[in-house]
Amino acid sequence: MSVSPHHPGAAAPHQLDDLYAGPPPWDIGRPQPAFQALADAGGVYGRVLDVGCGTGEHALMAARLGLDATGIDVAPRALEFAAKKAEERGLTARFLRHDARLLAGLGETFDVILASLVFHGFRGQDREAFVESLCAAVKPGGRCFLLCFRDEPLPASGSALRVAPQEIRTAFADGWRVDTIDAATVDSTLPVHPEGIRGWRAALTRI
């Protein structure tokens, strides 16, 4: 599986951890614009779970709003960086090592789940498990927001798992309402994508 420019999703935990030996291309040192705009519009509230949090920018975005923020990832290095960022910024957020496909094991529910560059990394049974996992972790009426790469060709210099809107609608056909799937830009540190990579931001409600 290629690891550039996309988050590798279902890669083995040790492979993910190795990627954080140096900053991976999706670690831009700030929230993704699509999620920052969501927060600015009041769409991030209550108890917030950042799934596949990496070094924690979206959990820390929620913490800056004074919200109860948790981030989960399977990469210990990423979680260490996230905790360090929280300390340096004077923010309170919780970071846990946990598999995004096993969120029921947290024994908690959240008002809002943010999943940046995670969904498109799963296929087949892993994708089904991930969606079921999200169901278990969000309250009825709660929201889930996905950021993933758009189903359009990328330049030959990079490859990524890309998602069509119908894939999102199919994956979330049971137990969810698909509210919107909007075009979005995914920022990265890759010089071949100075204007960002085309993506989708999906807004879902648990019913």
Short mmCIF file of N, CA and C in Angstrom, two decimals, residues 9-124:
data_model
loop_
_atom_site.label_atom_id
_atom_site.label_comp_id
_atom_site.label_asym_id
_atom_site.label_seq_id
_atom_site.Cartn_x
_atom_site.Cartn_y
_atom_site.Cartn_z
N GLY A 9 -4.30 4.24 6.70
CA GLY A 9 -5.49 3.52 7.13
C GLY A 9 -5.23 2.22 7.83
N ALA A 10 -5.42 1.09 7.14
CA ALA A 10 -5.38 -0.22 7.76
C ALA A 10 -3.99 -0.84 7.76
N ALA A 11 -2.94 -0.06 7.57
CA ALA A 11 -1.59 -0.59 7.66
C ALA A 11 -1.33 -1.11 9.07
N ALA A 12 -0.36 -2.02 9.20
CA ALA A 12 -0.03 -2.58 10.50
C ALA A 12 0.44 -1.49 11.46
N PRO A 13 0.13 -1.63 12.76
CA PRO A 13 0.51 -0.59 13.73
C PRO A 13 1.98 -0.21 13.71
N HIS A 14 2.88 -1.21 13.57
CA HIS A 14 4.30 -0.86 13.58
C HIS A 14 4.68 -0.08 12.33
N GLN A 15 3.98 -0.33 11.21
CA GLN A 15 4.25 0.44 10.01
C GLN A 15 3.82 1.89 10.18
N LEU A 16 2.66 2.07 10.81
CA LEU A 16 2.18 3.42 11.08
C LEU A 16 3.14 4.16 12.00
N ASP A 17 3.61 3.48 13.03
CA ASP A 17 4.51 4.12 13.97
C ASP A 17 5.80 4.55 13.28
N ASP A 18 6.30 3.73 12.38
CA ASP A 18 7.52 4.07 11.65
C ASP A 18 7.37 5.35 10.84
N LEU A 19 6.15 5.61 10.35
CA LEU A 19 5.92 6.79 9.54
C LEU A 19 6.13 8.08 10.33
N TYR A 20 6.00 7.99 11.66
CA TYR A 20 6.15 9.18 12.50
C TYR A 20 7.58 9.36 13.00
N ALA A 21 8.53 8.60 12.43
CA ALA A 21 9.94 8.86 12.72
C ALA A 21 10.33 10.24 12.20
N GLY A 22 9.63 10.69 11.17
CA GLY A 22 9.73 12.05 10.65
C GLY A 22 8.33 12.51 10.31
N PRO A 23 8.07 13.79 10.17
CA PRO A 23 6.70 14.25 9.91
C PRO A 23 6.14 13.65 8.62
N PRO A 24 5.04 12.91 8.68
CA PRO A 24 4.42 12.40 7.46
C PRO A 24 3.72 13.54 6.71
N PRO A 25 3.43 13.36 5.43
CA PRO A 25 2.91 14.48 4.63
C PRO A 25 1.55 15.00 5.06
N TRP A 26 0.77 14.19 5.78
CA TRP A 26 -0.54 14.69 6.22
C TRP A 26 -0.45 15.47 7.53
N ASP A 27 0.71 15.48 8.16
CA ASP A 27 0.88 16.20 9.43
C ASP A 27 1.32 17.62 9.11
N ILE A 28 0.36 18.54 9.01
CA ILE A 28 0.63 19.89 8.53
C ILE A 28 0.80 20.90 9.67
N GLY A 29 0.72 20.44 10.93
CA GLY A 29 0.93 21.33 12.06
C GLY A 29 -0.25 22.20 12.41
N ARG A 30 -1.40 21.91 11.85
CA ARG A 30 -2.63 22.65 12.10
C ARG A 30 -3.80 21.79 11.62
N PRO A 31 -5.03 22.15 11.98
CA PRO A 31 -6.17 21.37 11.48
C PRO A 31 -6.30 21.49 9.97
N GLN A 32 -6.89 20.47 9.36
CA GLN A 32 -7.24 20.57 7.96
C GLN A 32 -8.27 21.69 7.78
N PRO A 33 -8.15 22.50 6.71
CA PRO A 33 -9.08 23.62 6.53
C PRO A 33 -10.56 23.22 6.58
N ALA A 34 -10.89 22.06 6.03
CA ALA A 34 -12.30 21.63 6.00
C ALA A 34 -12.84 21.41 7.41
N PHE A 35 -12.01 20.93 8.32
CA PHE A 35 -12.45 20.72 9.70
C PHE A 35 -12.37 22.02 10.51
N GLN A 36 -11.39 22.86 10.21
CA GLN A 36 -11.33 24.15 10.90
C GLN A 36 -12.56 24.99 10.56
N ALA A 37 -12.97 24.97 9.29
CA ALA A 37 -14.17 25.71 8.88
C ALA A 37 -15.40 25.15 9.60
N LEU A 38 -15.45 23.84 9.75
CA LEU A 38 -16.55 23.21 10.47
C LEU A 38 -16.60 23.70 11.91
N ALA A 39 -15.45 23.74 12.57
CA ALA A 39 -15.39 24.22 13.96
C ALA A 39 -15.77 25.68 14.04
N ASP A 40 -15.30 26.49 13.10
CA ASP A 40 -15.61 27.92 13.10
C ASP A 40 -17.11 28.17 12.94
N ALA A 41 -17.79 27.23 12.26
CA ALA A 41 -19.24 27.37 12.03
C ALA A 41 -20.07 26.77 13.17
N GLY A 42 -19.42 26.26 14.21
CA GLY A 42 -20.14 25.70 15.35
C GLY A 42 -20.51 24.23 15.19
N GLY A 43 -19.90 23.56 14.20
CA GLY A 43 -20.25 22.17 13.96
C GLY A 43 -19.54 21.16 14.84
N VAL A 44 -18.60 21.63 15.64
CA VAL A 44 -17.86 20.75 16.57
C VAL A 44 -18.26 21.14 17.98
N TYR A 45 -18.85 20.19 18.72
CA TYR A 45 -19.44 20.53 20.02
C TYR A 45 -19.47 19.29 20.91
N GLY A 46 -19.74 19.51 22.19
CA GLY A 46 -19.93 18.40 23.12
C GLY A 46 -18.66 17.58 23.31
N ARG A 47 -18.84 16.27 23.42
CA ARG A 47 -17.71 15.35 23.54
C ARG A 47 -17.25 15.00 22.14
N VAL A 48 -15.97 15.20 21.88
CA VAL A 48 -15.43 15.05 20.53
C VAL A 48 -14.39 13.94 20.50
N LEU A 49 -14.49 13.06 19.50
CA LEU A 49 -13.51 12.00 19.29
C LEU A 49 -12.84 12.21 17.95
N ASP A 50 -11.51 12.31 17.97
CA ASP A 50 -10.70 12.43 16.77
C ASP A 50 -10.13 11.04 16.47
N VAL A 51 -10.67 10.40 15.43
CA VAL A 51 -10.32 9.01 15.10
C VAL A 51 -9.14 9.00 14.13
N GLY A 52 -8.10 8.21 14.45
CA GLY A 52 -6.89 8.24 13.65
C GLY A 52 -6.24 9.60 13.77
N CYS A 53 -6.07 10.04 15.03
CA CYS A 53 -5.75 11.44 15.33
C CYS A 53 -4.35 11.85 14.93
N GLY A 54 -3.44 10.88 14.68
CA GLY A 54 -2.07 11.27 14.38
C GLY A 54 -1.49 12.09 15.52
N THR A 55 -0.92 13.24 15.20
CA THR A 55 -0.33 14.08 16.24
C THR A 55 -1.32 15.05 16.86
N GLY A 56 -2.61 14.81 16.62
CA GLY A 56 -3.63 15.40 17.47
C GLY A 56 -4.21 16.74 17.09
N GLU A 57 -3.99 17.24 15.89
CA GLU A 57 -4.42 18.60 15.58
C GLU A 57 -5.93 18.81 15.71
N HIS A 58 -6.74 17.81 15.35
CA HIS A 58 -8.19 18.02 15.41
C HIS A 58 -8.73 17.87 16.83
N ALA A 59 -8.15 16.97 17.61
CA ALA A 59 -8.52 16.91 19.02
C ALA A 59 -8.12 18.21 19.71
N LEU A 60 -6.96 18.75 19.39
CA LEU A 60 -6.52 20.00 20.00
C LEU A 60 -7.36 21.18 19.52
N MET A 61 -7.84 21.13 18.30
CA MET A 61 -8.78 22.14 17.82
C MET A 61 -10.03 22.16 18.70
N ALA A 62 -10.55 20.95 19.01
CA ALA A 62 -11.72 20.86 19.89
C ALA A 62 -11.38 21.34 21.30
N ALA A 63 -10.19 21.00 21.78
CA ALA A 63 -9.78 21.43 23.12
C ALA A 63 -9.69 22.94 23.21
N ARG A 64 -9.25 23.60 22.14
CA ARG A 64 -9.19 25.07 22.13
C ARG A 64 -10.57 25.69 22.28
N LEU A 65 -11.59 24.95 21.87
CA LEU A 65 -12.97 25.42 22.02
C LEU A 65 -13.53 25.13 23.41
N GLY A 66 -12.70 24.55 24.27
CA GLY A 66 -13.15 24.20 25.61
C GLY A 66 -13.96 22.93 25.68
N LEU A 67 -13.85 22.08 24.65
CA LEU A 67 -14.64 20.86 24.59
C LEU A 67 -13.87 19.69 25.20
N ASP A 68 -14.62 18.65 25.53
CA ASP A 68 -14.06 17.39 26.02
C ASP A 68 -13.51 16.63 24.81
N ALA A 69 -12.19 16.61 24.65
CA ALA A 69 -11.57 16.12 23.43
C ALA A 69 -10.75 14.87 23.68
N THR A 70 -10.96 13.85 22.84
CA THR A 70 -10.20 12.61 22.89
C THR A 70 -9.68 12.30 21.49
N GLY A 71 -8.44 11.86 21.40
CA GLY A 71 -7.89 11.39 20.14
C GLY A 71 -7.42 9.96 20.28
N ILE A 72 -7.66 9.15 19.27
CA ILE A 72 -7.18 7.76 19.29
C ILE A 72 -6.37 7.47 18.04
N ASP A 73 -5.34 6.65 18.21
CA ASP A 73 -4.51 6.22 17.10
C ASP A 73 -3.80 4.95 17.54
N VAL A 74 -3.25 4.22 16.58
CA VAL A 74 -2.49 3.01 16.93
C VAL A 74 -0.99 3.25 16.92
N ALA A 75 -0.56 4.45 16.57
CA ALA A 75 0.87 4.75 16.47
C ALA A 75 1.35 5.44 17.74
N PRO A 76 2.12 4.77 18.58
CA PRO A 76 2.58 5.37 19.84
C PRO A 76 3.35 6.67 19.64
N ARG A 77 4.20 6.74 18.62
CA ARG A 77 4.97 7.97 18.39
C ARG A 77 4.04 9.15 18.14
N ALA A 78 3.01 8.93 17.33
CA ALA A 78 2.07 10.00 17.04
C ALA A 78 1.39 10.49 18.31
N LEU A 79 1.00 9.56 19.16
CA LEU A 79 0.33 9.93 20.41
C LEU A 79 1.27 10.69 21.34
N GLU A 80 2.53 10.32 21.35
CA GLU A 80 3.50 11.06 22.16
C GLU A 80 3.63 12.50 21.67
N PHE A 81 3.68 12.68 20.35
CA PHE A 81 3.75 14.03 19.79
C PHE A 81 2.49 14.81 20.14
N ALA A 82 1.32 14.15 20.07
CA ALA A 82 0.06 14.81 20.37
C ALA A 82 0.03 15.30 21.82
N ALA A 83 0.46 14.44 22.73
CA ALA A 83 0.47 14.82 24.15
C ALA A 83 1.44 15.98 24.39
N LYS A 84 2.57 15.97 23.69
CA LYS A 84 3.54 17.06 23.83
C LYS A 84 2.97 18.37 23.31
N LYS A 85 2.28 18.31 22.18
CA LYS A 85 1.63 19.51 21.64
C LYS A 85 0.63 20.08 22.64
N ALA A 86 -0.18 19.20 23.23
CA ALA A 86 -1.17 19.65 24.19
C ALA A 86 -0.50 20.38 25.36
N GLU A 87 0.57 19.79 25.87
CA GLU A 87 1.30 20.41 26.99
C GLU A 87 1.88 21.76 26.58
N GLU A 88 2.51 21.82 25.42
CA GLU A 88 3.13 23.06 24.96
C GLU A 88 2.11 24.16 24.72
N ARG A 89 0.91 23.78 24.30
CA ARG A 89 -0.13 24.77 23.99
C ARG A 89 -1.05 25.05 25.17
N GLY A 90 -0.82 24.38 26.28
CA GLY A 90 -1.65 24.59 27.46
C GLY A 90 -3.08 24.12 27.28
N LEU A 91 -3.25 23.03 26.54
CA LEU A 91 -4.58 22.50 26.25
C LEU A 91 -4.77 21.16 26.94
N THR A 92 -6.04 20.84 27.24
CA THR A 92 -6.36 19.57 27.87
C THR A 92 -7.07 18.67 26.87
N ALA A 93 -6.42 17.58 26.52
CA ALA A 93 -7.01 16.59 25.62
C ALA A 93 -6.46 15.23 26.03
N ARG A 94 -7.23 14.20 25.76
CA ARG A 94 -6.85 12.84 26.11
C ARG A 94 -6.47 12.10 24.84
N PHE A 95 -5.32 11.39 24.89
CA PHE A 95 -4.87 10.64 23.73
C PHE A 95 -4.66 9.19 24.13
N LEU A 96 -5.32 8.29 23.38
CA LEU A 96 -5.33 6.87 23.71
C LEU A 96 -4.87 6.04 22.51
N ARG A 97 -4.13 4.97 22.80
CA ARG A 97 -3.79 4.02 21.75
C ARG A 97 -4.97 3.06 21.58
N HIS A 98 -5.60 3.11 20.40
CA HIS A 98 -6.79 2.30 20.18
C HIS A 98 -7.03 2.16 18.69
N ASP A 99 -7.57 1.01 18.28
CA ASP A 99 -7.87 0.71 16.89
C ASP A 99 -9.19 1.36 16.49
N ALA A 100 -9.19 2.07 15.36
CA ALA A 100 -10.39 2.75 14.89
C ALA A 100 -11.51 1.78 14.55
N ARG A 101 -11.20 0.50 14.36
CA ARG A 101 -12.22 -0.50 14.04
C ARG A 101 -12.83 -1.13 15.28
N LEU A 102 -12.37 -0.70 16.46
CA LEU A 102 -12.81 -1.33 17.72
C LEU A 102 -13.23 -0.28 18.73
N LEU A 103 -13.92 0.74 18.28
CA LEU A 103 -14.27 1.85 19.17
C LEU A 103 -15.25 1.46 20.26
N ALA A 104 -16.02 0.39 20.04
CA ALA A 104 -16.93 -0.06 21.10
C ALA A 104 -16.16 -0.40 22.36
N GLY A 105 -14.90 -0.81 22.20
CA GLY A 105 -14.07 -1.15 23.35
C GLY A 105 -13.75 0.02 24.25
N LEU A 106 -13.96 1.25 23.78
CA LEU A 106 -13.77 2.41 24.64
C LEU A 106 -14.84 2.48 25.72
N GLY A 107 -16.01 1.91 25.44
CA GLY A 107 -17.11 1.97 26.41
C GLY A 107 -17.65 3.37 26.60
N GLU A 108 -17.52 4.22 25.58
CA GLU A 108 -17.95 5.61 25.67
C GLU A 108 -18.68 6.00 24.38
N THR A 109 -19.49 7.07 24.48
CA THR A 109 -20.09 7.63 23.28
C THR A 109 -19.78 9.12 23.21
N PHE A 110 -19.83 9.64 21.99
CA PHE A 110 -19.41 11.01 21.72
C PHE A 110 -20.49 11.73 20.92
N ASP A 111 -20.47 13.06 21.01
CA ASP A 111 -21.41 13.87 20.24
C ASP A 111 -20.95 14.06 18.80
N VAL A 112 -19.64 14.21 18.64
CA VAL A 112 -19.06 14.46 17.31
C VAL A 112 -17.82 13.59 17.14
N ILE A 113 -17.74 12.94 15.98
CA ILE A 113 -16.54 12.19 15.62
C ILE A 113 -15.94 12.83 14.38
N LEU A 114 -14.64 13.06 14.42
CA LEU A 114 -13.90 13.58 13.29
C LEU A 114 -12.95 12.49 12.80
N ALA A 115 -12.96 12.22 11.51
CA ALA A 115 -12.08 11.19 10.95
C ALA A 115 -11.42 11.76 9.70
N SER A 116 -10.20 12.23 9.85
CA SER A 116 -9.47 12.85 8.76
C SER A 116 -8.54 11.85 8.09
N LEU A 117 -8.79 11.57 6.81
CA LEU A 117 -7.93 10.70 6.00
C LEU A 117 -7.81 9.30 6.58
N VAL A 118 -8.94 8.78 7.05
CA VAL A 118 -8.99 7.43 7.61
C VAL A 118 -9.88 6.52 6.76
N PHE A 119 -11.08 6.97 6.44
CA PHE A 119 -12.07 6.14 5.75
C PHE A 119 -11.51 5.51 4.48
N HIS A 120 -10.83 6.30 3.65
CA HIS A 120 -10.38 5.78 2.36
C HIS A 120 -9.26 4.75 2.50
N GLY A 121 -8.69 4.61 3.70
CA GLY A 121 -7.66 3.61 3.91
C GLY A 121 -8.20 2.22 4.17
N PHE A 122 -9.50 2.10 4.37
CA PHE A 122 -10.11 0.81 4.65
C PHE A 122 -10.87 0.30 3.44
N ARG A 123 -10.82 -1.01 3.25
CA ARG A 123 -11.57 -1.66 2.18
C ARG A 123 -12.22 -2.92 2.73
N GLY A 124 -13.29 -3.36 2.08
CA GLY A 124 -13.93 -4.62 2.41
C GLY A 124 -14.36 -4.72 3.86
#
